[in-house]
Amino acid sequence: MKTKITQMLGIQHPVFQGAMAWIADAGLAAAVSNAGGLGIIAAGAAPTEIVRDEIRKAKGLTDKPFAVNIMLLNPNADELAQLVIDEGVQVVTTGAGSPAKYMEQWKQAGIKVIPVIASTAYAKRMERMGADAVIAEGMESGGHIGDTTTMALLPQVIDTVSIPVIAAGGIADGRGLAAARLFGAEGVQCGTVFLSAKECNIAEQYKQMIYKAKDISTVVTGRASGHPVRSLKSPLSRELLKLEGHIETRTLEEIERITAGSLRKAVQDGNLQEGTFMSGQIAGLVKGDSDCSTIIEIMVQEAEAFLRNAPSLIG
Ligand code: TUI
């Protein structure tokens, strides 16, 4: 499937792998890039040296383009912004804030910059600032989210900007990719479905929770502290919702204490009691473990079949 984004980035399929902090390492990103999609290394809150090692590892594992995501809440963001230039990374995606202060240096270095946005106003700002494309992320997504659903956000962003728009949030199969293309998106970004990939190195307990998840298995916590995060229902997310119900200064401190490190506890330890198992609402569709190349091939083949069949939907 050729689109403006496959042409711009020199990739085979218009499928990005979401930048999941603590999860999306060189192994996962290279597997997705080797499968023809765009693999993305999530810098998350990792120290600069670790991210440098992951970038170098990915270069050894694939000769295809891959991206690095810089999460702008990261106190290391300034260093990471320079690191991607020094390492000759070709594509950078950003999340959880504004990449304004880095844009000029990245553009000068010839980097394609693709910010994640959750509103039309922000999409427009990014386009004016020189972004090459935007990822419109609906609140169906896992992790840190905005307020608008993919269904509502996507057409409005597409009508607002002229640069390519990638759809994210609630997409895990060929139907999602086909629908996004019909909306006018040039590609999709998927996180949750890649949690099930063989190349995704997370605790087995996390994978099992994704396989068992249903449509109503996720909740949003953190609205009280201004950083809403979608994750699977778990002892920790239930506790957080209870605390958020009657917020005081002491409660905010308690929330900070019990959430600090909770994503690592999920990803590395599979700690069912204290972990935050970030996941999108589409987890109910994700079954069994495949490799990245099977996930992408099936998604693209299904989407192409749906799109070829689209005239029959008119009746
Ligand atoms: O960034 C994400 N998803 C994430 S980041 C993350 S790590 C984290 N963990 C705990 C608390 C907070 C973060 C887990 N998942 N997605 C991209 C995204 N970006 N979603 C929403 C936004 C966003 C939000 C505000 C983009 C820009 C923005 O800035 C507005 C402004 O004007 O600066």
mmCIF file of C-alpha atoms and ligand atoms in Angstrom:
data_model
loop_
_atom_site.group_PDB
_atom_site.id
_atom_site.type_symbol
_atom_site.label_atom_id
_atom_site.label_comp_id
_atom_site.label_asym_id
_atom_site.label_seq_id
_atom_site.Cartn_x
_atom_site.Cartn_y
_atom_site.Cartn_z
ATOM 1 C CA MET A 1 0.000 0.000 0.000
ATOM 2 C CA LYS A 2 1.680 3.178 -1.240
ATOM 3 C CA THR A 3 0.752 6.516 0.338
ATOM 4 C CA LYS A 4 2.303 9.955 0.774
ATOM 5 C CA ILE A 5 3.918 8.791 4.014
ATOM 6 C CA THR A 6 5.451 5.600 2.574
ATOM 7 C CA GLN A 7 6.938 7.748 -0.172
ATOM 8 C CA MET A 8 8.166 10.449 2.197
ATOM 9 C CA LEU A 9 9.881 7.986 4.535
ATOM 10 C CA GLY A 10 10.916 5.305 2.051
ATOM 11 C CA ILE A 11 8.961 2.533 3.802
ATOM 12 C CA GLN A 12 6.859 -0.250 2.285
ATOM 13 C CA HIS A 13 3.670 -0.153 4.397
ATOM 14 C CA PRO A 14 1.917 2.857 6.016
ATOM 15 C CA VAL A 15 2.062 1.308 9.494
ATOM 16 C CA PHE A 16 3.952 2.912 12.408
ATOM 17 C CA GLN A 17 4.614 1.063 15.643
ATOM 18 C CA GLY A 18 3.634 3.237 18.607
ATOM 19 C CA ALA A 19 6.411 4.494 20.857
ATOM 20 C CA MET A 20 5.618 2.671 24.066
ATOM 21 C CA ALA A 21 7.881 3.823 26.922
ATOM 22 C CA TRP A 22 9.922 1.002 28.537
ATOM 23 C CA ILE A 23 8.681 -1.319 25.773
ATOM 24 C CA ALA A 24 9.592 -0.093 22.288
ATOM 25 C CA ASP A 25 13.298 -0.954 22.176
ATOM 26 C CA ALA A 26 15.707 -1.579 19.279
ATOM 27 C CA GLY A 27 14.528 -5.194 18.907
ATOM 28 C CA LEU A 28 10.857 -4.264 18.429
ATOM 29 C CA ALA A 29 11.571 -1.199 16.276
ATOM 30 C CA ALA A 30 13.958 -3.106 13.971
ATOM 31 C CA ALA A 31 11.465 -5.975 13.605
ATOM 32 C CA VAL A 32 8.737 -3.528 12.511
ATOM 33 C CA SER A 33 11.079 -1.699 10.126
ATOM 34 C CA ASN A 34 12.323 -4.988 8.647
ATOM 35 C CA ALA A 35 8.657 -5.913 8.105
ATOM 36 C CA GLY A 36 8.227 -2.770 5.984
ATOM 37 C CA GLY A 37 6.564 -0.540 8.594
ATOM 38 C CA LEU A 38 8.128 2.263 10.635
ATOM 39 C CA GLY A 39 9.678 0.954 13.854
ATOM 40 C CA ILE A 40 10.022 3.559 16.589
ATOM 41 C CA ILE A 41 12.371 3.459 19.569
ATOM 42 C CA ALA A 42 10.699 5.064 22.609
ATOM 43 C CA ALA A 43 13.186 7.150 24.540
ATOM 44 C CA GLY A 44 10.604 7.374 27.344
ATOM 45 C CA ALA A 45 12.363 8.468 30.509
ATOM 46 C CA ALA A 46 15.557 6.533 29.734
ATOM 47 C CA PRO A 47 18.995 8.121 30.223
ATOM 48 C CA THR A 48 20.675 9.416 27.057
ATOM 49 C CA GLU A 49 23.378 6.681 27.016
ATOM 50 C CA ILE A 50 20.742 3.944 27.004
ATOM 51 C CA VAL A 51 18.896 5.583 24.102
ATOM 52 C CA ARG A 52 22.207 5.939 22.218
ATOM 53 C CA ASP A 53 22.849 2.199 22.698
ATOM 54 C CA GLU A 54 19.348 1.343 21.436
ATOM 55 C CA ILE A 55 19.791 3.530 18.334
ATOM 56 C CA ARG A 56 23.124 1.849 17.562
ATOM 57 C CA LYS A 57 21.624 -1.592 18.176
ATOM 58 C CA ALA A 58 18.772 -0.813 15.771
ATOM 59 C CA LYS A 59 21.268 0.289 13.098
ATOM 60 C CA GLY A 60 22.863 -3.141 13.422
ATOM 61 C CA LEU A 61 19.530 -4.951 13.168
ATOM 62 C CA THR A 62 17.998 -3.152 10.184
ATOM 63 C CA ASP A 63 19.091 -1.140 7.182
ATOM 64 C CA LYS A 64 15.560 0.251 6.822
ATOM 65 C CA PRO A 65 14.404 3.631 8.209
ATOM 66 C CA PHE A 66 13.364 3.718 11.860
ATOM 67 C CA ALA A 67 12.345 6.562 14.157
ATOM 68 C CA VAL A 68 13.059 7.708 17.697
ATOM 69 C CA ASN A 69 10.253 9.116 19.843
ATOM 70 C CA ILE A 70 11.054 11.857 22.306
ATOM 71 C CA MET A 71 8.563 12.156 25.136
ATOM 72 C CA LEU A 72 8.678 15.851 25.945
ATOM 73 C CA LEU A 73 7.924 15.447 29.648
ATOM 74 C CA ASN A 74 11.312 13.745 29.859
ATOM 75 C CA PRO A 75 13.792 15.962 31.765
ATOM 76 C CA ASN A 76 16.451 14.656 29.318
ATOM 77 C CA ALA A 77 14.635 15.952 26.237
ATOM 78 C CA ASP A 78 17.335 18.571 25.427
ATOM 79 C CA GLU A 79 20.069 15.936 25.385
ATOM 80 C CA LEU A 80 17.943 13.495 23.403
ATOM 81 C CA ALA A 81 17.163 16.208 20.842
ATOM 82 C CA GLN A 82 20.909 16.554 20.179
ATOM 83 C CA LEU A 83 21.476 12.788 20.314
ATOM 84 C CA VAL A 84 19.140 12.064 17.387
ATOM 85 C CA ILE A 85 21.088 14.599 15.303
ATOM 86 C CA ASP A 86 24.482 13.174 16.310
ATOM 87 C CA GLU A 87 23.321 9.622 15.525
ATOM 88 C CA GLY A 88 21.891 10.555 12.131
ATOM 89 C CA VAL A 89 18.368 9.389 12.991
ATOM 90 C CA GLN A 90 16.142 10.028 9.959
ATOM 91 C CA VAL A 91 12.712 10.328 11.600
ATOM 92 C CA VAL A 92 11.686 11.744 14.988
ATOM 93 C CA THR A 93 8.239 11.560 16.539
ATOM 94 C CA THR A 94 7.331 13.533 19.661
ATOM 95 C CA GLY A 95 4.666 13.166 22.326
ATOM 96 C CA ALA A 96 3.266 14.717 25.493
ATOM 97 C CA GLY A 97 4.179 18.315 24.686
ATOM 98 C CA SER A 98 5.573 20.786 22.186
ATOM 99 C CA PRO A 99 8.778 20.128 20.191
ATOM 100 C CA ALA A 100 8.978 23.891 19.268
ATOM 101 C CA LYS A 101 12.424 24.514 20.703
ATOM 102 C CA TYR A 102 13.994 21.623 18.752
ATOM 103 C CA MET A 103 12.251 22.037 15.437
ATOM 104 C CA GLU A 104 14.812 24.288 13.744
ATOM 105 C CA GLN A 105 17.837 22.163 14.629
ATOM 106 C CA TRP A 106 16.052 18.976 13.527
ATOM 107 C CA LYS A 107 14.949 20.466 10.225
ATOM 108 C CA GLN A 108 18.476 21.734 9.580
ATOM 109 C CA ALA A 109 19.770 18.212 10.172
ATOM 110 C CA GLY A 110 17.314 16.918 7.548
ATOM 111 C CA ILE A 111 15.263 14.946 10.088
ATOM 112 C CA LYS A 112 11.617 14.244 9.269
ATOM 113 C CA VAL A 113 9.633 15.473 12.297
ATOM 114 C CA ILE A 114 6.257 13.929 13.067
ATOM 115 C CA PRO A 115 4.632 15.165 16.312
ATOM 116 C CA VAL A 116 1.773 13.336 17.988
ATOM 117 C CA ILE A 117 -1.142 15.735 18.456
ATOM 118 C CA ALA A 118 -4.538 15.442 20.098
ATOM 119 C CA SER A 119 -6.302 18.585 18.775
ATOM 120 C CA THR A 120 -6.705 20.553 15.533
ATOM 121 C CA ALA A 121 -5.183 23.729 17.056
ATOM 122 C CA TYR A 122 -2.055 21.857 17.954
ATOM 123 C CA ALA A 123 -1.903 20.160 14.550
ATOM 124 C CA LYS A 124 -2.013 23.589 12.863
ATOM 125 C CA ARG A 125 0.755 24.921 15.143
ATOM 126 C CA MET A 126 2.926 21.941 14.269
ATOM 127 C CA GLU A 127 2.341 22.406 10.545
ATOM 128 C CA ARG A 128 3.274 26.121 10.771
ATOM 129 C CA MET A 129 6.403 25.170 12.695
ATOM 130 C CA GLY A 130 7.556 22.917 9.852
ATOM 131 C CA ALA A 131 6.379 19.433 10.894
ATOM 132 C CA ASP A 132 6.506 16.958 7.979
ATOM 133 C CA ALA A 133 3.382 15.088 9.100
ATOM 134 C CA VAL A 134 1.325 14.691 12.292
ATOM 135 C CA ILE A 135 0.011 11.678 14.146
ATOM 136 C CA ALA A 136 -3.582 12.394 15.238
ATOM 137 C CA GLU A 137 -4.017 10.330 18.381
ATOM 138 C CA GLY A 138 -7.494 9.648 19.717
ATOM 139 C CA MET A 139 -8.329 8.920 23.332
ATOM 140 C CA GLU A 140 -8.830 5.216 22.586
ATOM 141 C CA SER A 141 -5.040 4.949 22.768
ATOM 142 C CA GLY A 142 -3.093 3.530 25.655
ATOM 143 C CA GLY A 143 -0.843 5.681 27.808
ATOM 144 C CA HIS A 144 -1.043 9.473 28.031
ATOM 145 C CA ILE A 145 -4.077 10.690 26.046
ATOM 146 C CA GLY A 146 -6.067 13.731 24.963
ATOM 147 C CA ASP A 147 -9.856 14.166 25.175
ATOM 148 C CA THR A 148 -11.134 13.425 21.661
ATOM 149 C CA THR A 149 -11.872 10.087 19.996
ATOM 150 C CA THR A 150 -10.071 9.023 16.821
ATOM 151 C CA MET A 151 -13.387 9.013 14.918
ATOM 152 C CA ALA A 152 -13.981 12.696 15.727
ATOM 153 C CA LEU A 153 -10.378 13.940 15.753
ATOM 154 C CA LEU A 154 -9.170 12.408 12.498
ATOM 155 C CA PRO A 155 -11.457 14.105 9.932
ATOM 156 C CA GLN A 156 -11.134 17.452 11.716
ATOM 157 C CA VAL A 157 -7.323 17.288 11.714
ATOM 158 C CA ILE A 158 -7.340 16.178 8.066
ATOM 159 C CA ASP A 159 -9.461 19.228 7.201
ATOM 160 C CA THR A 160 -7.133 21.526 9.177
ATOM 161 C CA VAL A 161 -3.682 20.703 7.802
ATOM 162 C CA SER A 162 -2.163 20.010 4.373
ATOM 163 C CA ILE A 163 0.654 17.762 5.596
ATOM 164 C CA PRO A 164 0.035 13.983 5.832
ATOM 165 C CA VAL A 165 -1.963 12.794 8.842
ATOM 166 C CA ILE A 166 -1.351 9.427 10.497
ATOM 167 C CA ALA A 167 -4.270 7.989 12.501
ATOM 168 C CA ALA A 168 -3.697 6.506 15.952
ATOM 169 C CA GLY A 169 -5.951 5.149 18.677
ATOM 170 C CA GLY A 170 -8.182 2.103 18.375
ATOM 171 C CA ILE A 171 -6.505 0.617 15.296
ATOM 172 C CA ALA A 172 -5.288 -2.984 15.373
ATOM 173 C CA ASP A 173 -6.348 -4.676 12.142
ATOM 174 C CA GLY A 174 -7.089 -4.239 8.444
ATOM 175 C CA ARG A 175 -10.500 -2.708 9.113
ATOM 176 C CA GLY A 176 -8.865 0.067 11.133
ATOM 177 C CA LEU A 177 -6.266 0.724 8.454
ATOM 178 C CA ALA A 178 -8.898 0.718 5.684
ATOM 179 C CA ALA A 179 -11.163 3.076 7.651
ATOM 180 C CA ALA A 180 -8.266 5.439 8.340
ATOM 181 C CA ARG A 181 -7.433 5.495 4.602
ATOM 182 C CA LEU A 182 -11.084 6.243 3.797
ATOM 183 C CA PHE A 183 -10.991 9.178 6.230
ATOM 184 C CA GLY A 184 -8.000 10.475 4.271
ATOM 185 C CA ALA A 185 -5.192 9.414 6.612
ATOM 186 C CA GLU A 186 -1.887 8.515 4.935
ATOM 187 C CA GLY A 187 -1.135 5.793 7.471
ATOM 188 C CA VAL A 188 -1.768 4.424 10.944
ATOM 189 C CA GLN A 189 0.147 4.094 14.173
ATOM 190 C CA CYS A 190 -0.593 1.049 16.343
ATOM 191 C CA GLY A 191 0.667 0.369 19.850
ATOM 192 C CA THR A 192 -1.450 -2.241 21.585
ATOM 193 C CA VAL A 193 -1.346 -4.839 18.786
ATOM 194 C CA PHE A 194 2.463 -4.805 18.889
ATOM 195 C CA LEU A 195 2.386 -5.735 22.600
ATOM 196 C CA SER A 196 1.439 -9.204 21.333
ATOM 197 C CA ALA A 197 4.379 -9.449 18.919
ATOM 198 C CA LYS A 198 6.978 -12.155 19.534
ATOM 199 C CA GLU A 199 9.652 -9.456 19.271
ATOM 200 C CA CYS A 200 7.970 -7.407 22.033
ATOM 201 C CA ASN A 201 9.986 -8.038 25.149
ATOM 202 C CA ILE A 202 7.567 -7.508 28.058
ATOM 203 C CA ALA A 203 6.592 -9.669 31.046
ATOM 204 C CA GLU A 204 4.435 -12.668 30.108
ATOM 205 C CA GLN A 205 1.809 -11.487 32.639
ATOM 206 C CA TYR A 206 1.394 -8.236 30.632
ATOM 207 C CA LYS A 207 0.858 -10.183 27.380
ATOM 208 C CA GLN A 208 -1.698 -12.464 29.066
ATOM 209 C CA MET A 209 -3.627 -9.440 30.370
ATOM 210 C CA ILE A 210 -3.790 -8.046 26.813
ATOM 211 C CA TYR A 211 -5.026 -11.386 25.396
ATOM 212 C CA LYS A 212 -7.721 -11.629 28.097
ATOM 213 C CA ALA A 213 -8.814 -7.998 27.747
ATOM 214 C CA LYS A 214 -12.308 -7.120 26.480
ATOM 215 C CA ASP A 215 -13.792 -3.911 25.077
ATOM 216 C CA ILE A 216 -14.352 -2.434 28.550
ATOM 217 C CA SER A 217 -11.100 -3.588 30.153
ATOM 218 C CA THR A 218 -9.287 -0.225 30.204
ATOM 219 C CA VAL A 219 -9.716 2.820 32.441
ATOM 220 C CA VAL A 220 -8.315 6.355 32.475
ATOM 221 C CA THR A 221 -6.545 7.457 35.634
ATOM 222 C CA GLY A 222 -4.557 10.629 36.330
ATOM 223 C CA ARG A 223 -7.182 13.146 35.234
ATOM 224 C CA ALA A 224 -6.900 14.722 38.703
ATOM 225 C CA SER A 225 -3.181 15.329 38.324
ATOM 226 C CA GLY A 226 -3.434 16.580 34.716
ATOM 227 C CA HIS A 227 -1.843 13.572 33.015
ATOM 228 C CA PRO A 228 -4.616 11.211 31.984
ATOM 229 C CA VAL A 229 -3.280 7.722 31.275
ATOM 230 C CA ARG A 230 -5.212 4.757 29.840
ATOM 231 C CA SER A 231 -4.300 1.339 31.197
ATOM 232 C CA LEU A 232 -5.870 -2.039 31.846
ATOM 233 C CA LYS A 233 -8.075 -2.327 34.937
ATOM 234 C CA SER A 234 -5.850 -3.625 37.718
ATOM 235 C CA PRO A 235 -5.506 -3.360 41.506
ATOM 236 C CA LEU A 236 -3.421 -0.176 41.038
ATOM 237 C CA SER A 237 -5.793 1.536 38.596
ATOM 238 C CA ARG A 238 -8.740 0.764 40.931
ATOM 239 C CA GLU A 239 -6.834 2.228 43.878
ATOM 240 C CA LEU A 240 -5.969 5.337 41.847
ATOM 241 C CA LEU A 241 -9.601 5.891 40.838
ATOM 242 C CA LYS A 242 -10.628 5.604 44.489
ATOM 243 C CA LEU A 243 -8.009 8.165 45.557
ATOM 244 C CA GLU A 244 -8.973 10.507 42.705
ATOM 245 C CA GLY A 245 -12.568 10.443 43.960
ATOM 246 C CA HIS A 246 -11.661 12.574 47.010
ATOM 247 C CA ILE A 247 -8.611 14.563 46.182
ATOM 248 C CA GLU A 248 -6.552 16.475 48.766
ATOM 249 C CA THR A 249 -2.877 17.504 48.831
ATOM 250 C CA ARG A 250 -2.076 14.358 50.778
ATOM 251 C CA THR A 251 -3.867 12.256 48.162
ATOM 252 C CA LEU A 252 -1.830 13.757 45.301
ATOM 253 C CA GLU A 253 1.359 12.831 47.140
ATOM 254 C CA GLU A 254 0.043 9.315 47.682
ATOM 255 C CA ILE A 255 -0.822 9.051 43.958
ATOM 256 C CA GLU A 256 2.678 10.209 43.013
ATOM 257 C CA ARG A 257 4.204 7.652 45.391
ATOM 258 C CA ILE A 258 2.240 4.666 44.101
ATOM 259 C CA THR A 259 2.475 5.549 40.380
ATOM 260 C CA ALA A 260 6.231 6.273 40.320
ATOM 261 C CA GLY A 261 7.899 3.335 38.601
ATOM 262 C CA SER A 262 4.614 1.487 38.099
ATOM 263 C CA LEU A 263 5.049 1.160 34.293
ATOM 264 C CA ARG A 264 8.450 -0.474 34.789
ATOM 265 C CA LYS A 265 6.883 -2.805 37.361
ATOM 266 C CA ALA A 266 4.344 -3.887 34.735
ATOM 267 C CA VAL A 267 6.731 -4.223 31.788
ATOM 268 C CA GLN A 268 9.698 -5.886 33.454
ATOM 269 C CA ASP A 269 8.293 -7.603 36.559
ATOM 270 C CA GLY A 270 4.730 -8.374 35.431
ATOM 271 C CA ASN A 271 3.741 -7.092 38.899
ATOM 272 C CA LEU A 272 -0.040 -7.579 38.851
ATOM 273 C CA GLN A 273 -0.603 -5.670 42.118
ATOM 274 C CA GLU A 274 1.556 -2.576 41.629
ATOM 275 C CA GLY A 275 2.065 -2.311 37.853
ATOM 276 C CA THR A 276 0.450 0.101 35.365
ATOM 277 C CA PHE A 277 -0.395 -1.987 32.281
ATOM 278 C CA MET A 278 -0.880 0.716 29.645
ATOM 279 C CA SER A 279 -3.157 -0.403 26.815
ATOM 280 C CA GLY A 280 -5.530 0.971 24.229
ATOM 281 C CA GLN A 281 -9.266 0.225 24.123
ATOM 282 C CA ILE A 282 -8.671 -2.106 21.163
ATOM 283 C CA ALA A 283 -6.939 -4.697 23.389
ATOM 284 C CA GLY A 284 -10.073 -6.902 23.145
ATOM 285 C CA LEU A 285 -9.213 -7.500 19.484
ATOM 286 C CA VAL A 286 -5.643 -8.581 20.154
ATOM 287 C CA LYS A 287 -5.166 -12.338 20.423
ATOM 288 C CA GLY A 288 -2.252 -14.759 20.473
ATOM 289 C CA ASP A 289 1.296 -13.938 19.612
ATOM 290 C CA SER A 290 2.487 -13.357 16.047
ATOM 291 C CA ASP A 291 5.630 -11.776 14.804
ATOM 292 C CA CYS A 292 5.709 -8.155 13.614
ATOM 293 C CA SER A 293 5.891 -9.132 9.973
ATOM 294 C CA THR A 294 2.739 -11.308 10.200
ATOM 295 C CA ILE A 295 0.857 -8.552 12.072
ATOM 296 C CA ILE A 296 1.725 -5.983 9.397
ATOM 297 C CA GLU A 297 1.259 -8.263 6.356
ATOM 298 C CA ILE A 298 -2.196 -9.404 7.525
ATOM 299 C CA MET A 299 -3.256 -5.866 8.429
ATOM 300 C CA VAL A 300 -2.256 -4.522 5.016
ATOM 301 C CA GLN A 301 -3.714 -7.472 3.059
ATOM 302 C CA GLU A 302 -7.033 -7.198 4.940
ATOM 303 C CA ALA A 303 -7.166 -3.440 4.413
ATOM 304 C CA GLU A 304 -6.495 -3.808 0.703
ATOM 305 C CA ALA A 305 -9.257 -6.426 0.439
ATOM 306 C CA PHE A 306 -11.736 -4.148 2.273
ATOM 307 C CA LEU A 307 -10.830 -1.173 0.100
ATOM 308 C CA ARG A 308 -11.137 -3.209 -3.128
ATOM 309 C CA ASN A 309 -14.534 -4.373 -1.923
ATOM 310 C CA ALA A 310 -15.675 -0.875 -0.909
ATOM 311 C CA PRO A 311 -17.843 -0.237 -4.014
ATOM 312 C CA SER A 312 -20.088 -3.161 -2.953
ATOM 313 C CA LEU A 313 -20.955 -1.230 0.240
ATOM 314 C CA ILE A 314 -22.916 1.267 -1.842
ATOM 315 C CA GLY A 315 -25.350 -1.504 -2.716
HETATM 316 O O1 TUI B 1 2.742 10.710 24.724
HETATM 317 C C1 TUI B 1 1.866 9.915 24.451
HETATM 318 N N1 TUI B 1 1.625 8.799 25.170
HETATM 319 C C2 TUI B 1 2.314 8.457 26.296
HETATM 320 S S1 TUI B 1 3.619 9.295 26.985
HETATM 321 C C3 TUI B 1 3.694 8.169 28.209
HETATM 322 S S2 TUI B 1 4.840 8.271 29.496
HETATM 323 C C4 TUI B 1 3.886 9.022 30.695
HETATM 324 N N2 TUI B 1 3.648 8.302 31.763
HETATM 325 C C5 TUI B 1 2.927 8.828 32.772
HETATM 326 C C6 TUI B 1 2.400 10.113 32.676
HETATM 327 C C7 TUI B 1 2.599 10.827 31.563
HETATM 328 C C8 TUI B 1 3.352 10.268 30.536
HETATM 329 C C9 TUI B 1 2.737 7.219 28.055
HETATM 330 N N3 TUI B 1 1.983 7.402 26.985
HETATM 331 N N4 TUI B 1 1.080 10.098 23.375
HETATM 332 C C10 TUI B 1 1.225 11.239 22.568
HETATM 333 C C11 TUI B 1 0.393 12.333 23.085
HETATM 334 N N5 TUI B 1 0.794 13.564 23.101
HETATM 335 N N6 TUI B 1 -0.817 12.262 23.604
HETATM 336 C C12 TUI B 1 -1.211 13.506 23.975
HETATM 337 C C13 TUI B 1 -0.160 14.314 23.629
HETATM 338 C C14 TUI B 1 0.002 15.716 23.784
HETATM 339 C C15 TUI B 1 -0.388 16.363 24.957
HETATM 340 C C16 TUI B 1 -0.126 17.709 25.134
HETATM 341 C C17 TUI B 1 0.663 16.438 22.790
HETATM 342 C C18 TUI B 1 0.915 17.772 22.959
HETATM 343 C C19 TUI B 1 0.528 18.386 24.116
HETATM 344 O O2 TUI B 1 0.904 19.670 24.290
HETATM 345 C C20 TUI B 1 0.016 20.710 24.339
HETATM 346 C C21 TUI B 1 0.820 21.956 24.405
HETATM 347 O O3 TUI B 1 0.260 22.982 24.031
HETATM 348 O O4 TUI B 1 1.999 21.879 24.786
#
